[in-house]
PDB file of C-alpha atoms in Angstrom:
ATOM      1  CA  UNK A   1     139.450  50.552 126.994  1.00 94.00           C
ATOM      2  CA  UNK A   2     135.837  50.882 128.095  1.00 97.00           C
ATOM      3  CA  UNK A   3     133.626  48.203 126.544  1.00 98.00           C
ATOM      4  CA  UNK A   4     130.008  49.297 126.065  1.00 98.00           C
ATOM      5  CA  UNK A   5     127.242  47.599 124.100  1.00 98.00           C
ATOM      6  CA  UNK A   6     124.373  48.359 121.786  1.00 98.00           C
ATOM      7  CA  UNK A   7     121.286  46.374 120.839  1.00 98.00           C
ATOM      8  CA  UNK A   8     118.026  46.826 119.000  1.00 98.00           C
ATOM      9  CA  UNK A   9     115.742  46.368 122.009  1.00 98.00           C
ATOM     10  CA  UNK A  10     112.254  45.419 120.847  1.00 98.00           C
ATOM     11  CA  UNK A  11     109.054  43.888 122.170  1.00 98.00           C
ATOM     12  CA  UNK A  12     110.600  40.474 121.277  1.00 98.00           C
ATOM     13  CA  UNK A  13     114.028  40.780 122.945  1.00 98.00           C
ATOM     14  CA  UNK A  14     115.533  40.793 126.403  1.00 98.00           C
ATOM     15  CA  UNK A  15     114.079  43.627 128.472  1.00 98.00           C
ATOM     16  CA  UNK A  16     115.955  46.864 129.321  1.00 98.00           C
ATOM     17  CA  UNK A  17     115.902  46.029 133.047  1.00 98.00           C
ATOM     18  CA  UNK A  18     117.314  42.524 132.637  1.00 98.00           C
ATOM     19  CA  UNK A  19     119.978  43.640 130.198  1.00 98.00           C
ATOM     20  CA  UNK A  20     121.096  46.659 132.218  1.00 98.00           C
ATOM     21  CA  UNK A  21     121.476  44.582 135.392  1.00 98.00           C
ATOM     22  CA  UNK A  22     123.502  41.960 133.539  1.00 98.00           C
ATOM     23  CA  UNK A  23     125.761  44.554 131.939  1.00 98.00           C
ATOM     24  CA  UNK A  24     126.544  46.272 135.242  1.00 98.00           C
ATOM     25  CA  UNK A  25     127.081  42.981 137.113  1.00 98.00           C
ATOM     26  CA  UNK A  26     129.501  41.776 134.436  1.00 97.00           C
ATOM     27  CA  UNK A  27     131.495  45.024 134.293  1.00 97.00           C
ATOM     28  CA  UNK A  28     130.473  46.406 130.935  1.00 98.00           C
ATOM     29  CA  UNK A  29     130.783  50.180 130.647  1.00 98.00           C
ATOM     30  CA  UNK A  30     127.563  51.217 128.989  1.00 98.00           C
ATOM     31  CA  UNK A  31     124.406  50.640 126.998  1.00 98.00           C
ATOM     32  CA  UNK A  32     123.563  52.591 123.831  1.00 98.00           C
ATOM     33  CA  UNK A  33     120.211  52.267 122.075  1.00 98.00           C
ATOM     34  CA  UNK A  34     119.113  53.132 118.498  1.00 98.00           C
ATOM     35  CA  UNK A  35     115.939  54.841 117.450  1.00 97.00           C
ATOM     36  CA  UNK A  36     113.275  54.514 114.772  1.00 97.00           C
ATOM     37  CA  UNK A  37     109.771  55.809 115.501  1.00 97.00           C
ATOM     38  CA  UNK A  38     108.270  53.775 112.648  1.00 97.00           C
ATOM     39  CA  UNK A  39     109.194  52.230 109.299  1.00 97.00           C
ATOM     40  CA  UNK A  40     106.712  53.148 106.560  1.00 97.00           C
ATOM     41  CA  UNK A  41     105.452  49.994 104.846  1.00 96.00           C
ATOM     42  CA  UNK A  42     105.739  51.690 101.454  1.00 92.00           C
ATOM     43  CA  UNK A  43     109.365  52.637 102.008  1.00 93.00           C
ATOM     44  CA  UNK A  44     111.381  53.204  98.833  1.00 95.00           C
ATOM     45  CA  UNK A  45     114.639  54.207 100.544  1.00 96.00           C
ATOM     46  CA  UNK A  46     117.054  51.250 100.326  1.00 96.00           C
ATOM     47  CA  UNK A  47     118.488  49.791 103.514  1.00 95.00           C
ATOM     48  CA  UNK A  48     122.051  51.186 103.748  1.00 92.00           C
ATOM     49  CA  UNK A  49     123.587  47.783 104.532  1.00 90.00           C
ATOM     50  CA  UNK A  50     121.867  46.193 101.526  1.00 92.00           C
ATOM     51  CA  UNK A  51     119.236  43.506 101.255  1.00 93.00           C
ATOM     52  CA  UNK A  52     116.010  43.375 103.257  1.00 95.00           C
ATOM     53  CA  UNK A  53     115.550  45.616 106.279  1.00 96.00           C
ATOM     54  CA  UNK A  54     115.895  43.499 109.428  1.00 97.00           C
ATOM     55  CA  UNK A  55     112.689  42.901 111.348  1.00 96.00           C
ATOM     56  CA  UNK A  56     113.884  44.710 114.481  1.00 97.00           C
ATOM     57  CA  UNK A  57     113.970  48.135 112.796  1.00 97.00           C
ATOM     58  CA  UNK A  58     110.204  48.347 112.850  1.00 97.00           C
ATOM     59  CA  UNK A  59     109.905  47.121 116.458  1.00 98.00           C
ATOM     60  CA  UNK A  60     112.395  49.237 118.407  1.00 98.00           C
ATOM     61  CA  UNK A  61     111.520  50.425 121.880  1.00 98.00           C
ATOM     62  CA  UNK A  62     111.605  54.157 122.544  1.00 98.00           C
ATOM     63  CA  UNK A  63     115.238  54.624 123.601  1.00 98.00           C
ATOM     64  CA  UNK A  64     114.563  57.220 126.291  1.00 98.00           C
ATOM     65  CA  UNK A  65     111.921  55.136 128.010  1.00 98.00           C
ATOM     66  CA  UNK A  66     114.107  52.037 127.843  1.00 98.00           C
ATOM     67  CA  UNK A  67     117.195  53.909 129.084  1.00 98.00           C
ATOM     68  CA  UNK A  68     115.171  55.366 131.976  1.00 98.00           C
ATOM     69  CA  UNK A  69     114.359  51.803 133.044  1.00 98.00           C
ATOM     70  CA  UNK A  70     118.028  50.885 132.723  1.00 98.00           C
ATOM     71  CA  UNK A  71     119.045  53.926 134.786  1.00 98.00           C
ATOM     72  CA  UNK A  72     116.616  53.034 137.554  1.00 98.00           C
ATOM     73  CA  UNK A  73     118.174  49.603 138.198  1.00 98.00           C
ATOM     74  CA  UNK A  74     121.882  50.513 137.854  1.00 98.00           C
ATOM     75  CA  UNK A  75     124.322  52.872 139.492  1.00 98.00           C
ATOM     76  CA  UNK A  76     127.439  52.975 137.248  1.00 98.00           C
ATOM     77  CA  UNK A  77     126.307  51.888 133.778  1.00 98.00           C
ATOM     78  CA  UNK A  78     126.702  54.630 131.193  1.00 98.00           C
ATOM     79  CA  UNK A  79     123.630  55.292 129.046  1.00 98.00           C
ATOM     80  CA  UNK A  80     123.474  56.587 125.506  1.00 98.00           C
ATOM     81  CA  UNK A  81     121.623  56.811 122.226  1.00 98.00           C
ATOM     82  CA  UNK A  82     123.097  55.510 119.022  1.00 97.00           C
ATOM     83  CA  UNK A  83     121.598  57.420 117.484  1.00 96.00           C
ATOM     84  CA  UNK A  84     118.883  59.991 118.230  1.00 98.00           C
ATOM     85  CA  UNK A  85     117.299  61.109 114.980  1.00 98.00           C
ATOM     86  CA  UNK A  86     117.515  64.706 116.075  1.00 98.00           C
ATOM     87  CA  UNK A  87     115.733  66.353 113.135  1.00 98.00           C
ATOM     88  CA  UNK A  88     112.617  64.199 113.767  1.00 98.00           C
ATOM     89  CA  UNK A  89     112.030  65.529 117.298  1.00 98.00           C
ATOM     90  CA  UNK A  90     110.440  68.623 118.716  1.00 98.00           C
ATOM     91  CA  UNK A  91     113.636  70.078 120.223  1.00 98.00           C
ATOM     92  CA  UNK A  92     111.903  71.600 123.255  1.00 98.00           C
ATOM     93  CA  UNK A  93     110.435  68.232 124.217  1.00 98.00           C
ATOM     94  CA  UNK A  94     113.684  66.460 123.448  1.00 98.00           C
ATOM     95  CA  UNK A  95     115.683  68.894 125.601  1.00 98.00           C
ATOM     96  CA  UNK A  96     113.403  68.091 128.540  1.00 98.00           C
ATOM     97  CA  UNK A  97     113.723  64.310 127.989  1.00 98.00           C
ATOM     98  CA  UNK A  98     117.516  64.467 127.787  1.00 98.00           C
ATOM     99  CA  UNK A  99     117.897  66.767 130.758  1.00 98.00           C
ATOM    100  CA  UNK A 100     115.579  64.600 132.890  1.00 98.00           C
ATOM    101  CA  UNK A 101     117.371  61.377 132.009  1.00 98.00           C
ATOM    102  CA  UNK A 102     120.793  62.904 132.631  1.00 98.00           C
ATOM    103  CA  UNK A 103     119.652  64.431 135.899  1.00 98.00           C
ATOM    104  CA  UNK A 104     118.002  61.287 137.241  1.00 97.00           C
ATOM    105  CA  UNK A 105     120.934  59.071 136.169  1.00 98.00           C
ATOM    106  CA  UNK A 106     123.554  61.258 137.829  1.00 97.00           C
ATOM    107  CA  UNK A 107     125.085  62.500 134.589  1.00 98.00           C
ATOM    108  CA  UNK A 108     125.494  59.107 132.922  1.00 98.00           C
ATOM    109  CA  UNK A 109     123.916  59.997 129.588  1.00 98.00           C
ATOM    110  CA  UNK A 110     125.675  60.379 126.176  1.00 98.00           C
ATOM    111  CA  UNK A 111     123.695  61.867 123.302  1.00 98.00           C
ATOM    112  CA  UNK A 112     124.525  60.114 120.055  1.00 98.00           C
ATOM    113  CA  UNK A 113     123.107  62.186 117.196  1.00 98.00           C
ATOM    114  CA  UNK A 114     122.466  61.352 113.579  1.00 96.00           C
ATOM    115  CA  UNK A 115     120.545  62.696 110.599  1.00 96.00           C
ATOM    116  CA  UNK A 116     118.948  59.449 109.423  1.00 96.00           C
ATOM    117  CA  UNK A 117     118.762  57.397 106.200  1.00 97.00           C
ATOM    118  CA  UNK A 118     115.042  56.715 105.826  1.00 98.00           C
ATOM    119  CA  UNK A 119     113.483  59.452 103.671  1.00 98.00           C
ATOM    120  CA  UNK A 120     109.898  58.279 104.271  1.00 98.00           C
ATOM    121  CA  UNK A 121     110.262  58.085 108.024  1.00 98.00           C
ATOM    122  CA  UNK A 122     111.653  61.629 108.137  1.00 98.00           C
ATOM    123  CA  UNK A 123     108.945  62.941 105.816  1.00 98.00           C
ATOM    124  CA  UNK A 124     106.243  61.705 108.184  1.00 98.00           C
ATOM    125  CA  UNK A 125     107.835  63.912 110.832  1.00 98.00           C
ATOM    126  CA  UNK A 126     107.617  66.878 108.486  1.00 97.00           C
ATOM    127  CA  UNK A 127     111.352  66.852 107.741  1.00 98.00           C
ATOM    128  CA  UNK A 128     112.486  68.133 104.333  1.00 97.00           C
ATOM    129  CA  UNK A 129     115.287  65.695 103.439  1.00 97.00           C
ATOM    130  CA  UNK A 130     117.650  68.230 101.880  1.00 97.00           C
ATOM    131  CA  UNK A 131     117.664  70.417 104.995  1.00 97.00           C
ATOM    132  CA  UNK A 132     117.694  67.711 107.678  1.00 97.00           C
ATOM    133  CA  UNK A 133     121.312  68.334 108.730  1.00 96.00           C
ATOM    134  CA  UNK A 134     120.787  72.098 109.129  1.00 97.00           C
ATOM    135  CA  UNK A 135     117.562  71.428 110.982  1.00 98.00           C
ATOM    136  CA  UNK A 136     119.305  68.934 113.290  1.00 97.00           C
ATOM    137  CA  UNK A 137     122.125  71.396 114.029  1.00 97.00           C
ATOM    138  CA  UNK A 138     119.520  74.041 114.949  1.00 98.00           C
ATOM    139  CA  UNK A 139     117.704  71.580 117.217  1.00 98.00           C
ATOM    140  CA  UNK A 140     120.948  70.947 119.091  1.00 98.00           C
ATOM    141  CA  UNK A 141     121.648  74.647 119.390  1.00 98.00           C
ATOM    142  CA  UNK A 142     118.134  75.318 120.697  1.00 98.00           C
ATOM    143  CA  UNK A 143     118.432  72.542 123.283  1.00 98.00           C
ATOM    144  CA  UNK A 144     121.681  74.003 124.531  1.00 98.00           C
ATOM    145  CA  UNK A 145     119.945  77.364 124.932  1.00 98.00           C
ATOM    146  CA  UNK A 146     117.387  75.676 127.181  1.00 98.00           C
ATOM    147  CA  UNK A 147     120.144  73.895 129.137  1.00 98.00           C
ATOM    148  CA  UNK A 148     122.044  77.145 129.825  1.00 97.00           C
ATOM    149  CA  UNK A 149     122.248  78.321 133.448  1.00 96.00           C
ATOM    150  CA  UNK A 150     120.404  81.556 132.677  1.00 97.00           C
ATOM    151  CA  UNK A 151     117.293  81.934 130.480  1.00 98.00           C
ATOM    152  CA  UNK A 152     118.632  82.114 126.929  1.00 98.00           C
ATOM    153  CA  UNK A 153     116.735  82.710 123.693  1.00 98.00           C
ATOM    154  CA  UNK A 154     117.492  81.001 120.408  1.00 98.00           C
ATOM    155  CA  UNK A 155     116.426  82.138 116.947  1.00 98.00           C
ATOM    156  CA  UNK A 156     117.245  79.999 113.918  1.00 97.00           C
ATOM    157  CA  UNK A 157     116.205  79.521 110.336  1.00 96.00           C
ATOM    158  CA  UNK A 158     113.757  76.740 111.196  1.00 97.00           C
ATOM    159  CA  UNK A 159     113.071  76.961 114.894  1.00 97.00           C
ATOM    160  CA  UNK A 160     113.240  79.246 117.888  1.00 98.00           C
ATOM    161  CA  UNK A 161     112.596  79.442 121.610  1.00 98.00           C
ATOM    162  CA  UNK A 162     112.098  82.365 123.968  1.00 98.00           C
ATOM    163  CA  UNK A 163     114.434  82.873 126.931  1.00 98.00           C
ATOM    164  CA  UNK A 164     112.889  80.400 129.339  1.00 98.00           C
ATOM    165  CA  UNK A 165     113.064  78.725 132.735  1.00 98.00           C
ATOM    166  CA  UNK A 166     113.755  75.073 131.961  1.00 97.00           C
ATOM    167  CA  UNK A 167     114.676  72.595 134.659  1.00 97.00           C
ATOM    168  CA  UNK A 168     116.108  70.114 135.453  1.00 98.00           C
ATOM    169  CA  UNK A 169     119.483  70.877 133.899  1.00 98.00           C
ATOM    170  CA  UNK A 170     121.925  68.290 132.567  1.00 98.00           C
ATOM    171  CA  UNK A 171     125.073  67.830 134.644  1.00 96.00           C
ATOM    172  CA  UNK A 172     127.115  69.827 132.083  1.00 92.00           C
ATOM    173  CA  UNK A 173     125.986  73.296 131.031  1.00 83.00           C
ATOM    174  CA  UNK A 174     126.233  72.518 127.297  1.00 87.00           C
ATOM    175  CA  UNK A 175     124.382  69.305 127.884  1.00 95.00           C
ATOM    176  CA  UNK A 176     125.583  65.717 127.977  1.00 98.00           C
ATOM    177  CA  UNK A 177     128.513  64.472 125.942  1.00 98.00           C
ATOM    178  CA  UNK A 178     127.368  64.693 122.308  1.00 98.00           C
ATOM    179  CA  UNK A 179     128.750  62.388 119.584  1.00 98.00           C
ATOM    180  CA  UNK A 180     127.791  62.729 115.905  1.00 98.00           C
ATOM    181  CA  UNK A 181     127.294  59.680 113.738  1.00 96.00           C
ATOM    182  CA  UNK A 182     127.864  59.575 109.991  1.00 94.00           C
ATOM    183  CA  UNK A 183     130.306  58.643 107.271  1.00 93.00           C
ATOM    184  CA  UNK A 184     133.809  60.133 107.327  1.00 94.00           C
ATOM    185  CA  UNK A 185     134.219  63.301 105.354  1.00 95.00           C
ATOM    186  CA  UNK A 186     135.101  66.985 105.616  1.00 95.00           C
ATOM    187  CA  UNK A 187     131.504  68.166 106.158  1.00 95.00           C
ATOM    188  CA  UNK A 188     130.884  65.772 109.028  1.00 96.00           C
ATOM    189  CA  UNK A 189     134.270  66.462 110.585  1.00 97.00           C
ATOM    190  CA  UNK A 190     133.640  70.213 110.386  1.00 97.00           C
ATOM    191  CA  UNK A 191     130.276  69.707 112.131  1.00 96.00           C
ATOM    192  CA  UNK A 192     131.885  67.584 114.851  1.00 97.00           C
ATOM    193  CA  UNK A 193     134.559  70.196 115.434  1.00 97.00           C
ATOM    194  CA  UNK A 194     132.028  73.005 115.649  1.00 95.00           C
ATOM    195  CA  UNK A 195     129.149  71.414 117.531  1.00 95.00           C
ATOM    196  CA  UNK A 196     130.026  68.117 119.252  1.00 97.00           C
ATOM    197  CA  UNK A 197     132.380  66.259 121.561  1.00 98.00           C
ATOM    198  CA  UNK A 198     133.313  63.584 119.094  1.00 98.00           C
ATOM    199  CA  UNK A 199     132.406  60.980 116.489  1.00 98.00           C
ATOM    200  CA  UNK A 200     130.345  57.756 116.633  1.00 98.00           C
ATOM    201  CA  UNK A 201     131.542  55.868 113.517  1.00 97.00           C
ATOM    202  CA  UNK A 202     129.443  52.782 112.736  1.00 93.00           C
ATOM    203  CA  UNK A 203     131.569  49.641 112.425  1.00 89.00           C
ATOM    204  CA  UNK A 204     134.825  51.475 112.939  1.00 83.00           C
ATOM    205  CA  UNK A 205     136.289  50.832 109.483  1.00 87.00           C
ATOM    206  CA  UNK A 206     138.892  53.114 107.967  1.00 92.00           C
ATOM    207  CA  UNK A 207     139.823  54.872 111.203  1.00 96.00           C
ATOM    208  CA  UNK A 208     143.540  54.792 110.408  1.00 95.00           C
ATOM    209  CA  UNK A 209     142.894  57.186 107.516  1.00 95.00           C
ATOM    210  CA  UNK A 210     139.987  59.118 109.052  1.00 96.00           C
ATOM    211  CA  UNK A 211     141.288  59.938 112.506  1.00 95.00           C
ATOM    212  CA  UNK A 212     144.129  62.265 111.372  1.00 96.00           C
ATOM    213  CA  UNK A 213     141.656  64.248 109.230  1.00 96.00           C
ATOM    214  CA  UNK A 214     139.208  64.566 112.104  1.00 97.00           C
ATOM    215  CA  UNK A 215     141.959  65.615 114.504  1.00 96.00           C
ATOM    216  CA  UNK A 216     143.093  68.268 111.971  1.00 97.00           C
ATOM    217  CA  UNK A 217     139.564  69.683 111.693  1.00 97.00           C
ATOM    218  CA  UNK A 218     139.233  69.574 115.460  1.00 97.00           C
ATOM    219  CA  UNK A 219     142.442  71.506 116.081  1.00 97.00           C
ATOM    220  CA  UNK A 220     141.730  73.972 113.262  1.00 96.00           C
ATOM    221  CA  UNK A 221     138.520  74.814 115.120  1.00 97.00           C
ATOM    222  CA  UNK A 222     140.587  75.618 118.215  1.00 96.00           C
ATOM    223  CA  UNK A 223     139.512  72.554 120.179  1.00 97.00           C
ATOM    224  CA  UNK A 224     141.809  70.843 122.687  1.00 96.00           C
ATOM    225  CA  UNK A 225     143.028  67.511 121.233  1.00 94.00           C
ATOM    226  CA  UNK A 226     142.487  65.847 124.643  1.00 95.00           C
ATOM    227  CA  UNK A 227     138.771  66.604 124.465  1.00 96.00           C
ATOM    228  CA  UNK A 228     138.070  64.652 121.217  1.00 97.00           C
ATOM    229  CA  UNK A 229     136.095  61.397 121.735  1.00 97.00           C
ATOM    230  CA  UNK A 230     135.986  58.787 118.967  1.00 97.00           C
ATOM    231  CA  UNK A 231     133.771  55.835 119.887  1.00 98.00           C
ATOM    232  CA  UNK A 232     133.503  53.038 117.276  1.00 98.00           C
ATOM    233  CA  UNK A 233     129.915  51.828 117.320  1.00 97.00           C
ATOM    234  CA  UNK A 234     128.091  48.542 116.597  1.00 97.00           C
ATOM    235  CA  UNK A 235     131.397  46.740 116.385  1.00 97.00           C
ATOM    236  CA  UNK A 236     131.754  42.968 115.980  1.00 96.00           C
ATOM    237  CA  UNK A 237     134.949  42.530 118.015  1.00 95.00           C
ATOM    238  CA  UNK A 238     138.159  40.640 117.495  1.00 94.00           C
ATOM    239  CA  UNK A 239     141.294  40.977 119.654  1.00 93.00           C
ATOM    240  CA  UNK A 240     143.224  42.476 116.754  1.00 94.00           C
ATOM    241  CA  UNK A 241     140.521  45.050 116.029  1.00 95.00           C
ATOM    242  CA  UNK A 242     140.337  46.289 119.606  1.00 95.00           C
ATOM    243  CA  UNK A 243     144.114  46.394 119.873  1.00 95.00           C
ATOM    244  CA  UNK A 244     144.198  48.518 116.727  1.00 95.00           C
ATOM    245  CA  UNK A 245     141.681  50.907 118.179  1.00 96.00           C
ATOM    246  CA  UNK A 246     143.775  51.231 121.323  1.00 95.00           C
ATOM    247  CA  UNK A 247     146.837  52.011 119.210  1.00 95.00           C
ATOM    248  CA  UNK A 248     144.846  54.856 117.627  1.00 95.00           C
ATOM    249  CA  UNK A 249     144.140  56.346 121.070  1.00 94.00           C
ATOM    250  CA  UNK A 250     140.517  55.185 121.278  1.00 96.00           C
ATOM    251  CA  UNK A 251     139.341  54.705 124.835  1.00 97.00           C
ATOM    252  CA  UNK A 252     135.796  53.375 124.340  1.00 98.00           C
ATOM    253  CA  UNK A 253     134.152  50.982 121.906  1.00 98.00           C
ATOM    254  CA  UNK A 254     130.504  49.858 121.583  1.00 98.00           C
ATOM    255  CA  UNK A 255     129.962  46.179 120.755  1.00 98.00           C
ATOM    256  CA  UNK A 256     126.903  44.921 118.873  1.00 98.00           C
ATOM    257  CA  UNK A 257     124.565  42.528 120.684  1.00 98.00           C
ATOM    258  CA  UNK A 258     122.011  40.353 118.827  1.00 98.00           C
ATOM    259  CA  UNK A 259     118.363  41.560 118.911  1.00 98.00           C
ATOM    260  CA  UNK A 260     117.185  38.354 120.525  1.00 98.00           C
ATOM    261  CA  UNK A 261     115.723  36.902 123.664  1.00 98.00           C
ATOM    262  CA  UNK A 262     117.672  36.749 126.921  1.00 98.00           C
ATOM    263  CA  UNK A 263     119.511  33.408 126.595  1.00 98.00           C
ATOM    264  CA  UNK A 264     121.289  34.323 123.363  1.00 98.00           C
ATOM    265  CA  UNK A 265     122.104  37.834 124.555  1.00 98.00           C
ATOM    266  CA  UNK A 266     123.668  36.425 127.731  1.00 98.00           C
ATOM    267  CA  UNK A 267     125.715  33.917 125.724  1.00 98.00           C
ATOM    268  CA  UNK A 268     127.049  36.829 123.657  1.00 98.00           C
ATOM    269  CA  UNK A 269     127.918  38.763 126.828  1.00 98.00           C
ATOM    270  CA  UNK A 270     129.800  35.717 128.077  1.00 97.00           C
ATOM    271  CA  UNK A 271     131.794  35.695 124.860  1.00 97.00           C
ATOM    272  CA  UNK A 272     132.434  39.437 125.017  1.00 98.00           C
ATOM    273  CA  UNK A 273     133.640  39.165 128.615  1.00 94.00           C
ATOM    274  CA  UNK A 274     137.045  38.149 127.241  1.00 94.00           C
ATOM    275  CA  UNK A 275     137.496  41.756 126.101  1.00 96.00           C
ATOM    276  CA  UNK A 276     136.813  43.356 129.486  1.00 94.00           C
TER     277      UNK A 276
END
């Protein structure tokens, strides 16, 4: 099983360069980074995990800038977002960022996609909450049009692009491996089967019940079972938990690192080394 990591990198934590070097030297498989552009001070949306919103949410580094630094000082470390708030981006700009990072890193990028939980944050980006999933799906479709080998137009309900010359290209024609985040359910599983390469379930709970339903939706859509990727994300590991994932056929897991300065992060990596 490949053991990757995730962390809320901020202006108060270990730096992307130091972390990426340590991960590659120690044999970890990858680094995934979350995204929040800002947290409105007058937010009314409750924090999904309950209680007060942790300090790091309002201090996150831009994941693409941070991952570019990580790519520049490593050769094998996989790079990913967990997750990109796809509805909050201009898709033409985002397509360029993703293609450039994937190109410069030698195809090491995974695009983790989500639709968000913070109504006020999304509203500041001009996103109508009730349509954010449809808008996000269109953004992904538009980006894939720009990534196509030949100039390809896209016309959607919310957004469009003319047939265009757009380089560099990602290493794969449809773009990098794309994993959708979100809670288990038929709507999400249908979206995964239609538009993505797999699922990025936060915490990894309930996979025994969820995986058969996702596989059924995947195969109903005519997808090859071997091509489905399920990557439990932000996991606090135990030997039994990782063994259970392996029994389910899971080949990659993303472990949660603390959003702290370098000494504590390195102590956590030392503890996680037992799982490599």
